[in-house]
Short mmCIF file of C-alpha atoms in Angstrom, two decimals:
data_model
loop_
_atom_site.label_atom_id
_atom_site.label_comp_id
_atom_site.label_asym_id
_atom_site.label_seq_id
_atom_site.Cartn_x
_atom_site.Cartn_y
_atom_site.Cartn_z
CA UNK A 33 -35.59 -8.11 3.06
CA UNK A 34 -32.15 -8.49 1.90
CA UNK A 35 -29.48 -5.99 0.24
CA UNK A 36 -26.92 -7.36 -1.97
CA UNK A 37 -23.84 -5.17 -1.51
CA UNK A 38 -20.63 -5.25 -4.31
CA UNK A 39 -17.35 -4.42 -3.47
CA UNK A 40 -13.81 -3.87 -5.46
CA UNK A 41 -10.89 -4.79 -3.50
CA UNK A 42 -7.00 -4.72 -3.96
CA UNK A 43 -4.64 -7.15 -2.38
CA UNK A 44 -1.45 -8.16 -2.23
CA UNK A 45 -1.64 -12.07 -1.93
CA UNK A 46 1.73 -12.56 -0.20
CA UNK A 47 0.37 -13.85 3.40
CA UNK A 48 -2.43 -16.10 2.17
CA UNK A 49 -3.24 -18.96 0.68
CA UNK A 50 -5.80 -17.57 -2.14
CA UNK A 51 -9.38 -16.86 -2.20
CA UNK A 52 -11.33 -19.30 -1.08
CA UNK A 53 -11.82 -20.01 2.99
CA UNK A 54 -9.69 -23.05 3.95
CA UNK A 55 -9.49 -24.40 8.04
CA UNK A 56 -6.29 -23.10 9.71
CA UNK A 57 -5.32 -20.89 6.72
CA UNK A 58 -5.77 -17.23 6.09
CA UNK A 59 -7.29 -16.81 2.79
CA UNK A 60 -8.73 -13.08 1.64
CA UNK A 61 -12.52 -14.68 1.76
CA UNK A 62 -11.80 -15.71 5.15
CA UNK A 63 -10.64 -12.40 5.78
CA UNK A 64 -13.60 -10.61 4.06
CA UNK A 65 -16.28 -12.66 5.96
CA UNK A 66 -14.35 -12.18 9.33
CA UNK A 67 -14.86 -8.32 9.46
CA UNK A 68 -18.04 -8.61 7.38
CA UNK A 69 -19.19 -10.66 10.87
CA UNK A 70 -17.69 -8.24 13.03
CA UNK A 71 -19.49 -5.51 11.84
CA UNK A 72 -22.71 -7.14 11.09
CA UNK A 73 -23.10 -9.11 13.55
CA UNK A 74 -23.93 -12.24 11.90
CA UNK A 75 -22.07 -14.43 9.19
CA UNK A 76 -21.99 -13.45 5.80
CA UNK A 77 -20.75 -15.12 2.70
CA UNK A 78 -18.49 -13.51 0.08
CA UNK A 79 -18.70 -14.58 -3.16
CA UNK A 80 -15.95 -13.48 -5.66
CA UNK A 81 -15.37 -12.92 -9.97
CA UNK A 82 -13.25 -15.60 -9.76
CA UNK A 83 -10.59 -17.07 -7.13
CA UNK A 84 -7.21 -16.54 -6.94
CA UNK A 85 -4.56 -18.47 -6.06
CA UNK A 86 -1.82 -18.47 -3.28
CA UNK A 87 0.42 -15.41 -3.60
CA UNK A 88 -1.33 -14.12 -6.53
CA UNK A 89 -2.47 -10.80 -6.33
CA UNK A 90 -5.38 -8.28 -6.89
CA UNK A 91 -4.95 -4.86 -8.91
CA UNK A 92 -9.08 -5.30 -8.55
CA UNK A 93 -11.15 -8.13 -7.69
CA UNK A 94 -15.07 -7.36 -7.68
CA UNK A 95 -17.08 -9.39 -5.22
CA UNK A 96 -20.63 -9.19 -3.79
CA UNK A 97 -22.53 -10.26 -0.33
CA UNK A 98 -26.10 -10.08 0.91
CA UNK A 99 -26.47 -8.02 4.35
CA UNK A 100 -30.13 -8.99 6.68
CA UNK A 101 -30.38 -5.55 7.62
CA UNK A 102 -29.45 -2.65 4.84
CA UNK A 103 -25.75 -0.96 5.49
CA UNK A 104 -24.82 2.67 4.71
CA UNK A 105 -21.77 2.14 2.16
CA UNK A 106 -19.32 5.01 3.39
CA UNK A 107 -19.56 3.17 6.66
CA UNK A 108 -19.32 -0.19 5.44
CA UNK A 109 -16.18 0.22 3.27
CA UNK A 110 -14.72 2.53 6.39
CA UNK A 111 -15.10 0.07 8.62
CA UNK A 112 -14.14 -3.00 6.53
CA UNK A 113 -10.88 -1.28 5.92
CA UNK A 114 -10.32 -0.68 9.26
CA UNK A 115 -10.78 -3.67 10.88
CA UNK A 116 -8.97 -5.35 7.53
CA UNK A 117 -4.98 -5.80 7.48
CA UNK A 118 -3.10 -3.28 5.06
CA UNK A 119 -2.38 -5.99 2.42
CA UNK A 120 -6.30 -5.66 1.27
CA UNK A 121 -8.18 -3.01 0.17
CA UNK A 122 -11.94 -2.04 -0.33
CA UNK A 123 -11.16 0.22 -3.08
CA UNK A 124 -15.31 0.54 -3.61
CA UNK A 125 -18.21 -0.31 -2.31
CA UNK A 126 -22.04 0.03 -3.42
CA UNK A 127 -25.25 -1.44 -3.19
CA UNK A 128 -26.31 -3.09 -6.32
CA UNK A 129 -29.27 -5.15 -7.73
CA UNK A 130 -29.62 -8.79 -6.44
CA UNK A 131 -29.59 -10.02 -9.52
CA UNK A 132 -26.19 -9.06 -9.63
CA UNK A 133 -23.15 -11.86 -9.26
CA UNK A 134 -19.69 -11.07 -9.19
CA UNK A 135 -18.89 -14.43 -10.97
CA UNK A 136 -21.57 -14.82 -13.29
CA UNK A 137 -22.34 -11.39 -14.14
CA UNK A 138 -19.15 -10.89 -14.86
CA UNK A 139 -18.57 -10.78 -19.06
CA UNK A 140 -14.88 -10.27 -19.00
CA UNK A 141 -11.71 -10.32 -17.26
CA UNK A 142 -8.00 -8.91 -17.08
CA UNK A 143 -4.78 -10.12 -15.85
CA UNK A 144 -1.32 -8.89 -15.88
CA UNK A 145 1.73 -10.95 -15.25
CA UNK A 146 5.10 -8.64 -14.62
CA UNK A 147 8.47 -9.87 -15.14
CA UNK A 148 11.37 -7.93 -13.59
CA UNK A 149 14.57 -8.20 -15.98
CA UNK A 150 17.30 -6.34 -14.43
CA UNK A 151 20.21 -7.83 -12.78
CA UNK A 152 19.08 -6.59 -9.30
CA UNK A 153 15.83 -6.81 -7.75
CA UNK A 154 14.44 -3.77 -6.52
CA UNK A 155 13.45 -4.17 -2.65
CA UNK A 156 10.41 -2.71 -3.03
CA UNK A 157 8.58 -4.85 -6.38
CA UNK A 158 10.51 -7.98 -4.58
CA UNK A 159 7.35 -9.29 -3.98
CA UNK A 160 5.45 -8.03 -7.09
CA UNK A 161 7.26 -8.92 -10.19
CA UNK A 162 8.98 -12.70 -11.11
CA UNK A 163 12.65 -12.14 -11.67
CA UNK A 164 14.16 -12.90 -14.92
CA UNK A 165 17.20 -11.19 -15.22
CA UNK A 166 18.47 -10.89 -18.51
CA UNK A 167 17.40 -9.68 -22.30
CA UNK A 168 14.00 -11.09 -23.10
CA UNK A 169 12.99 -10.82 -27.30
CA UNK A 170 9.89 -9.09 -27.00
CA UNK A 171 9.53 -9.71 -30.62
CA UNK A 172 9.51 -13.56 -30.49
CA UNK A 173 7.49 -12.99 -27.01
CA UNK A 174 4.76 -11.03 -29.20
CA UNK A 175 4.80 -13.08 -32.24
CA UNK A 176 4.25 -16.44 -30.02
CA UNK A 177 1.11 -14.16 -28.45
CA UNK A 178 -0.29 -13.35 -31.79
CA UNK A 179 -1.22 -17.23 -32.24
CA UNK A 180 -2.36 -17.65 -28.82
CA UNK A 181 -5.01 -14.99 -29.21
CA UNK A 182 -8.73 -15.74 -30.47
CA UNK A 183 -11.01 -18.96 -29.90
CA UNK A 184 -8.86 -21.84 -29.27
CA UNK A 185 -9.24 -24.69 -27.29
CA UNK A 186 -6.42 -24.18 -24.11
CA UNK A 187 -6.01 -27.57 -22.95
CA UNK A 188 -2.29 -27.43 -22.94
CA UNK A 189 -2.11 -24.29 -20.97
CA UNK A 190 -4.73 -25.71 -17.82
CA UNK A 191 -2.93 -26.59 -14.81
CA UNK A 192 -5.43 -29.27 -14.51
CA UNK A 193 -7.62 -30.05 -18.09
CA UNK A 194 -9.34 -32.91 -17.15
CA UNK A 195 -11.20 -31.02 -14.13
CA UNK A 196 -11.92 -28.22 -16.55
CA UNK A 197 -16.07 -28.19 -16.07
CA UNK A 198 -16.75 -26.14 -18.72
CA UNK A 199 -14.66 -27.64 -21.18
CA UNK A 200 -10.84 -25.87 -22.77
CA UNK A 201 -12.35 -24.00 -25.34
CA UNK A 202 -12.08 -20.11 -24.82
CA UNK A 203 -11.84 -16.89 -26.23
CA UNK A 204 -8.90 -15.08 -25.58
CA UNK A 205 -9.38 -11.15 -26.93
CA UNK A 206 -6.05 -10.00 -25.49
CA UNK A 207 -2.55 -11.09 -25.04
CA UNK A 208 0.02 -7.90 -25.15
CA UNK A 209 3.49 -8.20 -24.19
CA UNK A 210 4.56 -4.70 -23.33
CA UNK A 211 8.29 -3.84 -22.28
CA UNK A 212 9.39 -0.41 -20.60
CA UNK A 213 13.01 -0.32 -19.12
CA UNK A 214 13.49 -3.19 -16.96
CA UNK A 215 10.21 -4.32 -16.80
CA UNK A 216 8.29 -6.69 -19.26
CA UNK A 217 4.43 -7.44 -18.68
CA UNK A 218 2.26 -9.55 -20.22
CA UNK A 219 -1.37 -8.61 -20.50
CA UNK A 220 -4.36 -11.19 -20.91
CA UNK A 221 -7.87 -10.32 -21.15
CA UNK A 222 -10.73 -12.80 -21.92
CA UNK A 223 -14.23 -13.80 -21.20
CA UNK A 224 -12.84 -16.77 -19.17
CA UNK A 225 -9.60 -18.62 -18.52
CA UNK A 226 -8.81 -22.17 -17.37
CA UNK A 227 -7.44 -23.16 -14.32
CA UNK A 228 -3.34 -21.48 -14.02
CA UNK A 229 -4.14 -20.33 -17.56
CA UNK A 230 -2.38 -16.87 -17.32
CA UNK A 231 0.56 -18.59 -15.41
CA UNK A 232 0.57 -21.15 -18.25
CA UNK A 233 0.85 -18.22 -20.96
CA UNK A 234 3.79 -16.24 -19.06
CA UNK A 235 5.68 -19.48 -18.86
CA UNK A 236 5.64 -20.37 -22.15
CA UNK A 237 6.05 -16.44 -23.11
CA UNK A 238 8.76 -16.69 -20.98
CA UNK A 239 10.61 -19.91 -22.76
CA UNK A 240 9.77 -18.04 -25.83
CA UNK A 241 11.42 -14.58 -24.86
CA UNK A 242 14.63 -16.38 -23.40
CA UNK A 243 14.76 -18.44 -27.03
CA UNK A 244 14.35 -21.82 -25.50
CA UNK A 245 11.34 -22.71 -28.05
CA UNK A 246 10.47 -21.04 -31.28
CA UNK A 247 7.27 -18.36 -31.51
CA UNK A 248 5.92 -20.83 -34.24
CA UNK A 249 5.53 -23.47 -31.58
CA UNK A 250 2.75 -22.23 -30.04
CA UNK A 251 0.70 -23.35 -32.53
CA UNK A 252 1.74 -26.72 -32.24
CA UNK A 253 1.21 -26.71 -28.40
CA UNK A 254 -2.13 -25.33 -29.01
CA UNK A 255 -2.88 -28.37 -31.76
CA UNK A 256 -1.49 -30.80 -29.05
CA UNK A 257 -4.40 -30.01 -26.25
CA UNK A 258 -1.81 -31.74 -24.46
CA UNK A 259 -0.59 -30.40 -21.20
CA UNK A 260 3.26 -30.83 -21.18
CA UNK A 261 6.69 -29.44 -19.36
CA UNK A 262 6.93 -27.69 -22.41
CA UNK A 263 4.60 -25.18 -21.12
CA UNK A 264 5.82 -24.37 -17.61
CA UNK A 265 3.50 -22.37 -14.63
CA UNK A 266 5.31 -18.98 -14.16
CA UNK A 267 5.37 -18.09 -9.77
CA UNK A 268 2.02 -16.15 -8.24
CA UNK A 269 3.92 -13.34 -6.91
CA UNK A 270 4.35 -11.64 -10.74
CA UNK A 271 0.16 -12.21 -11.08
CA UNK A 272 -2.10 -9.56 -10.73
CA UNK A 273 -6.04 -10.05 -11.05
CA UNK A 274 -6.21 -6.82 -12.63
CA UNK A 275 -9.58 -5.66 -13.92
CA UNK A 276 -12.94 -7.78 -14.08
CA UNK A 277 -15.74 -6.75 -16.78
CA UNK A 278 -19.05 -6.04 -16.00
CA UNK A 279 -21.88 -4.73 -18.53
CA UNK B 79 47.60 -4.99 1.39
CA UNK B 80 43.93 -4.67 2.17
CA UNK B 81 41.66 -2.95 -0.89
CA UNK B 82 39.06 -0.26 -0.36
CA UNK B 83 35.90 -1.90 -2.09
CA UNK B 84 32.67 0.22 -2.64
CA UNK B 85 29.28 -0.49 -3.10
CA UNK B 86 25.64 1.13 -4.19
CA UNK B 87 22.44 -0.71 -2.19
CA UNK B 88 19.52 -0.60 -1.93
CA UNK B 89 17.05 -1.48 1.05
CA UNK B 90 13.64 -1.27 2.65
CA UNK B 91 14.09 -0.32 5.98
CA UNK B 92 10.83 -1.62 6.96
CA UNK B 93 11.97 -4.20 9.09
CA UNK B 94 15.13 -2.49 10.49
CA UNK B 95 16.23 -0.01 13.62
CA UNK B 96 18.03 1.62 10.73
CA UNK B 97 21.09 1.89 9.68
CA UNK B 98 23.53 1.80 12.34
CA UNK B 99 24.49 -1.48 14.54
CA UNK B 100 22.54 -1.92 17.53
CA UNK B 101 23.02 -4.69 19.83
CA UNK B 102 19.99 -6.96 19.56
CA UNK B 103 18.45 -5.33 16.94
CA UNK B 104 18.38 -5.82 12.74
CA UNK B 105 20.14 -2.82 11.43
CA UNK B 106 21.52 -2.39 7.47
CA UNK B 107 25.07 -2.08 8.86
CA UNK B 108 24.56 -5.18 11.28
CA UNK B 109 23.26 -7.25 7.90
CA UNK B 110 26.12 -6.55 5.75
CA UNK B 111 28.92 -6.99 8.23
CA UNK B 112 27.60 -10.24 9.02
CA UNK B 113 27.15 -11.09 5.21
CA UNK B 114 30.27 -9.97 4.66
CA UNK B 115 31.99 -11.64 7.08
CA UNK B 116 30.35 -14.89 6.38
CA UNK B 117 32.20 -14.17 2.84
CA UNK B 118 35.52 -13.33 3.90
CA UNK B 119 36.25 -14.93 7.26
CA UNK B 120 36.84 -12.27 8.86
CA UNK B 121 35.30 -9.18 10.50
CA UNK B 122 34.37 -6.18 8.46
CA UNK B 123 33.20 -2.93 9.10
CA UNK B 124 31.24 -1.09 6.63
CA UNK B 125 30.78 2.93 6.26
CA UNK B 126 27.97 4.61 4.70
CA UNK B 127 27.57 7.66 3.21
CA UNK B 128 25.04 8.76 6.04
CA UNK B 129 23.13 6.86 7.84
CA UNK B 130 19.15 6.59 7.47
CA UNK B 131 16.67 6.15 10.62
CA UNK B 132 14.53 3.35 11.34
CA UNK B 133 12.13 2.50 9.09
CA UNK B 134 13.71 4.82 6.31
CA UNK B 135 14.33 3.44 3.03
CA UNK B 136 17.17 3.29 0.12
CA UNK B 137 17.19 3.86 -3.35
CA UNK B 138 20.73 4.16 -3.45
CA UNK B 139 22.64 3.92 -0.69
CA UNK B 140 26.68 4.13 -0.67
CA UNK B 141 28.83 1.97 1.83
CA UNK B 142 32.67 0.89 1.62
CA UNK B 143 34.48 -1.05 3.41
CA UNK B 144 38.40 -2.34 3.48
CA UNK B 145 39.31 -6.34 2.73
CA UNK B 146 42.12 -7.64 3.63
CA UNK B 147 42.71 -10.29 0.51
CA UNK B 148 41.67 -8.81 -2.87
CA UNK B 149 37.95 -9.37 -4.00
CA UNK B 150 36.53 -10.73 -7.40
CA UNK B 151 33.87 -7.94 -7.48
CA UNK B 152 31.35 -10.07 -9.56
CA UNK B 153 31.31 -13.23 -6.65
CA UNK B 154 31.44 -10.13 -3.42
CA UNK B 155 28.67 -9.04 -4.74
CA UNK B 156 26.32 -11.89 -6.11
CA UNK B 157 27.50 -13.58 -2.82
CA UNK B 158 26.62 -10.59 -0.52
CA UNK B 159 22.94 -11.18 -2.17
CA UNK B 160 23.08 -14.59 -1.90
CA UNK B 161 23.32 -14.26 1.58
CA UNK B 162 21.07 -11.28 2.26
CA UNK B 163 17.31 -10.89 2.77
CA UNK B 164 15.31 -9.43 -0.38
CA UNK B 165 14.91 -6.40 1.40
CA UNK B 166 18.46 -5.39 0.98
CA UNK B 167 19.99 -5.31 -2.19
CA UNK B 168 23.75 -4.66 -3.65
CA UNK B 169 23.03 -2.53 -7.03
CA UNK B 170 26.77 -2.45 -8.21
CA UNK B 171 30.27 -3.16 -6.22
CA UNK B 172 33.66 -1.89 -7.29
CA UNK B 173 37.37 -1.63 -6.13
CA UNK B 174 37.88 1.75 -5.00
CA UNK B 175 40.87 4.28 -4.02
CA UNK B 176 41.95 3.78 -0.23
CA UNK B 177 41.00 7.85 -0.29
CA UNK B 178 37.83 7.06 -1.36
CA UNK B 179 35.36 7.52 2.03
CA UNK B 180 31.37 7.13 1.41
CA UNK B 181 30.48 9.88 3.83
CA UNK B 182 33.67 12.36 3.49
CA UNK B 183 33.89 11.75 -0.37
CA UNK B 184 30.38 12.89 -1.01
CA UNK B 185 29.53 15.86 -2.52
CA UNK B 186 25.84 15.82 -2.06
CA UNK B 187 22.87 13.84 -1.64
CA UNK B 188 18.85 13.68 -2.50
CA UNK B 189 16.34 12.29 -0.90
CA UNK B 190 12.62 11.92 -2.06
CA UNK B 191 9.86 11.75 0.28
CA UNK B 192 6.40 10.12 -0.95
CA UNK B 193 2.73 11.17 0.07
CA UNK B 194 -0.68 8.85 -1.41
CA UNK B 195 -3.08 11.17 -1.81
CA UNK B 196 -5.75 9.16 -3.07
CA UNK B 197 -8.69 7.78 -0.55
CA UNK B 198 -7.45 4.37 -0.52
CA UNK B 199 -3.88 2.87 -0.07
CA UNK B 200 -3.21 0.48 -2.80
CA UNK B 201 -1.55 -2.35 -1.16
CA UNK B 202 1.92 -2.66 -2.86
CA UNK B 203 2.51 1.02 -1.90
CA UNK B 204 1.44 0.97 1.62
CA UNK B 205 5.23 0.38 3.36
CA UNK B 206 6.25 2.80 0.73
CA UNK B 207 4.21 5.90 0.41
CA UNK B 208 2.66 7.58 3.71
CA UNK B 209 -0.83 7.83 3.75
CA UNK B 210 -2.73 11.38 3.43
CA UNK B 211 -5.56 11.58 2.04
CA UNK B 212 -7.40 14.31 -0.07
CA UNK B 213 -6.53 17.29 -1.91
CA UNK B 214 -3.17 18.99 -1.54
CA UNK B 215 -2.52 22.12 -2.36
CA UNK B 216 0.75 22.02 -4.36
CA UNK B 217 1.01 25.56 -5.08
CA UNK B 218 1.23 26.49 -1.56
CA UNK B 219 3.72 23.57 -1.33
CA UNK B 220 5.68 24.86 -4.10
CA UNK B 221 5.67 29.03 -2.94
CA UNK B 222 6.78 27.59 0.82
CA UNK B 223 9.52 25.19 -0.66
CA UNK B 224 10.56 28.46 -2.77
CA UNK B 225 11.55 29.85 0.80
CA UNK B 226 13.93 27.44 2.32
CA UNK B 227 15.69 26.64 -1.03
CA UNK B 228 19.75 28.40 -0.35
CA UNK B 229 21.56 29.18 2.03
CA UNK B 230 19.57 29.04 5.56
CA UNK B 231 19.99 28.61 9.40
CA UNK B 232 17.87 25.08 9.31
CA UNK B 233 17.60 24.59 13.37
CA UNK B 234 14.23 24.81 13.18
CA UNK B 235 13.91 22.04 10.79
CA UNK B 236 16.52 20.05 12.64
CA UNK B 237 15.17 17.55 15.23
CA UNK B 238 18.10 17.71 17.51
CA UNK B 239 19.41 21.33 16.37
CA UNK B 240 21.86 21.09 20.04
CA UNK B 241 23.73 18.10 19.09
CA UNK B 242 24.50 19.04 15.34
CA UNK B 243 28.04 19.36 15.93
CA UNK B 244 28.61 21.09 12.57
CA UNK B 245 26.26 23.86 12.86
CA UNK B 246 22.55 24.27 11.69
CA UNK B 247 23.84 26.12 8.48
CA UNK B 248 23.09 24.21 5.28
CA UNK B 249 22.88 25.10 1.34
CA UNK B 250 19.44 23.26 0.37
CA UNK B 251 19.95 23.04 -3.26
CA UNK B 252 16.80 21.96 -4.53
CA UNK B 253 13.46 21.95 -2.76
CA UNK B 254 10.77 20.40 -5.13
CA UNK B 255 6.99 19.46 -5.19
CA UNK B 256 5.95 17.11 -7.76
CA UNK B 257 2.12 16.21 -8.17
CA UNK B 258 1.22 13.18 -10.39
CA UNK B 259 -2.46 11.51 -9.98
CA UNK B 260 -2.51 10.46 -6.29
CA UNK B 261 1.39 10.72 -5.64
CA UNK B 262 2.97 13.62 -4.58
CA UNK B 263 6.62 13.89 -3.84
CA UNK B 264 8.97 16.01 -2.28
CA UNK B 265 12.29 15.92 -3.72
CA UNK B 266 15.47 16.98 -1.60
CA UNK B 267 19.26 17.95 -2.61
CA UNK B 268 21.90 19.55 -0.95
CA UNK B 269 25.55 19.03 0.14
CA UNK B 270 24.15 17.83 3.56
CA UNK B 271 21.51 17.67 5.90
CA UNK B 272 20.36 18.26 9.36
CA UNK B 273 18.89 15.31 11.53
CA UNK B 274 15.72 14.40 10.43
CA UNK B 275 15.73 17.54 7.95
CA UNK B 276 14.31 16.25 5.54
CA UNK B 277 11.33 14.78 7.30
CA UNK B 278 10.68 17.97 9.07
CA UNK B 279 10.57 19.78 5.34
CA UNK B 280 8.27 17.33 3.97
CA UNK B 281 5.87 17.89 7.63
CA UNK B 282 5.72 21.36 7.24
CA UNK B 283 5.17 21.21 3.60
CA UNK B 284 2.45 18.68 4.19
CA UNK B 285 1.32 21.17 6.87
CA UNK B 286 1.39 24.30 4.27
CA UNK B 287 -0.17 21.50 1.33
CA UNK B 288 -3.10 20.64 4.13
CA UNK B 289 -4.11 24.65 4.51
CA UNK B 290 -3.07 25.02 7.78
CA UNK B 291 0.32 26.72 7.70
CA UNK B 292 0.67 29.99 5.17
CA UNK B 293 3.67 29.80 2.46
CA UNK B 294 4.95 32.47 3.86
CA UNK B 295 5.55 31.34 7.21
CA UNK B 296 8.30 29.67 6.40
CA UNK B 297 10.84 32.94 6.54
CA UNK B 298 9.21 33.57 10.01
CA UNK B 299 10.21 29.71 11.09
CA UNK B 300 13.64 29.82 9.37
CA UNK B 301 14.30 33.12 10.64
CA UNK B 302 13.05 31.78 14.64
CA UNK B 303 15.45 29.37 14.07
CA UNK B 304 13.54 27.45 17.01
CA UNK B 305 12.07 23.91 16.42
CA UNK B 306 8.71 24.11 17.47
CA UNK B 307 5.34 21.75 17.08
CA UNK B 308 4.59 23.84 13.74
CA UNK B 309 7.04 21.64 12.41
CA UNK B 310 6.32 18.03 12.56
CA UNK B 311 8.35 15.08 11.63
CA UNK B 312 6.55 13.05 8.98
CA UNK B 313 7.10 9.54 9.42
CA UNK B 314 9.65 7.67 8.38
CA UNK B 315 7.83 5.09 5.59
CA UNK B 316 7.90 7.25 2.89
CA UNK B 317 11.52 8.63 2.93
CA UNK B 318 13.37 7.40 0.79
CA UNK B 319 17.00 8.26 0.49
CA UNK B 320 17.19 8.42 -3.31
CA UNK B 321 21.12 8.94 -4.45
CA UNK B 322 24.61 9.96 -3.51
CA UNK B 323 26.39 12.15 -5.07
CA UNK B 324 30.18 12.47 -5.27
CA UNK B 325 32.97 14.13 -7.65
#
């Protein structure tokens, strides 16, 4: 008999090339499995909410495994997080149900992207925030947002539409833009988002904020379903996979 | 003519032998000489207001340094950060008095020093915060800090009380213990400081904070003015030194 195990994690994203396992690269799945194997014994698969791409980060990802032999958890998460580098985290860890799935159980999911608008960098967010130095206008930021949210279909803001396998149509329930001193973060939350969606959205906030492109014009993008340079992909290093939904 | 120039930085010093220039090392001093002599064409040397160990961080940091051909402020300083890592950072450069000096000029300085108390290091915090685990007990932290605020001998919280060649008498202005969710900080001011002083405060606070140590032990350590084991040196990741003061 098999246990299915679920674990949240944190990680900064800096030193890998996303998710998902790829030869000669270290990737947090590739990671995961490595001291899963170590302390198990045998291989074990990892299967995540969703994947994340190079240099993006997790506030908290949520993924689950299936162990031969059953596992006490204190141990488990100890020992994953020692064997682990610093840069991830097993914030959790539990046994659950096997008919749970961290990607298709999931019902829900948030991101936030953080802009850092002073004139100087701060060493230590260097690596955590996109710099943008300079006065954004949150107003025109948050009026753009108010079109973007609710059922649309997002063609124009998927990296990559025509691979989209479930179609462009979602729901986004969220999209704040919040500003507090130098910093200005934009908050998504959804059941689902398209491929470099939440990029897509902090670009074009972005273009928006620095009054490149009217708020209004986000309505016409939307119309468009047409994937343009109007709508650039903001950097991984401001992304943070920050909460995923469960019921 | 050469013109006294100042400047505020700021700098992780995870990846340097701290401040000072050390042959065949990476040092804070050794980057901004070379920076700035890539700028001017000459060799520079740069003061600072005191200098911080290995591994010891800035929030604000104060350096100056004489140039022999007058500066356009704006261009030193976006070139300094042109040329240096991310890890170092020049908040704000000025022309200065000739009498200005960053170490005899000051008037005081504060330091903060940053303990994660929370099971689990989140990953953006970990070269920044030093890891302890579990409850603290801040009013014990707070009563012992109570005793070495004023006017003390410090040689038992000095790590080299021998070679401080003025004395082991310092005014410790402020001494404080702030406690919010899984951060807990020890804040730092007075005119000046002992080697490693600060470090050995926040270890024996840390010690009083864990239950092992009494409050009231300070006096008796103060009073021994011995350094013994019952004061340890926290490490130096979560020091930060946090501002300069001067007239």
């Amino acid at each position: 008999m098999t246990g299915r195990y679920r674990i949240s994690l944190a990680y900064d994203g800096t030193a890998y090339a996303g998710w998902q396992v790829q030869p000669g690269q270290a990737t947090i799945q590739g990671e995961l499995e490595r001291v899963l194997e170590q302390l198990v014994g045998q291989p074990v698969r990892v299967h995540c909410s969703g994947r994340t791409d190079a240099g993006v980060h997790a506030h908290e990802q949520v993924a689950h495994f299936d162990l031969a032999e059953p596992a006490d958890i204190r141990r488990l998460q100890h020992g994953m997080n020692a064997l682990l580098e610093a840069d991830i985290r097993i914030l959790r860890a539990a046994r659950c149900s096997p008919e749970f799935h961290a990607r298709f159980s999931a019902v829900g999911k948030e991101y936030r992207y953080h802009f850092w608008t002073g004139a100087v960098m701060p060493p230590p967010l260097r690596l955590y925030r996109t710099h943008e130095p300079g006065r954004l206008d949150i107003a025109a930021m948050r009026e753009a947002a108010s079109y973007l949210v609710g059922h649309h279909d997002f063609a124009a803001f998927s990296a990559n539409p025509n691979r989209e396998v479930d179609g462009t149509v979602r729901r986004l329930e969220t999209l704040d833009v919040r500003s507090r001193g130098s910093e200005v973060t934009v908050i998504a939350a959804g059941e689902g988002f398209l491929y470099k969606m939440v990029r897509s959205l902090a670009g074009f906030l972005l273009r928006v904020g620095r009054g490149e492109v009217a708020p209004e014009h986000a309505r016409e993008i939307l119309a468009s379903k047409v994937r343009t340079a109007r709508v650039p992909t903001a950097p991984p290093q401001g992304l943070f996979l920050w909460k995923v939904f469960y019921k």
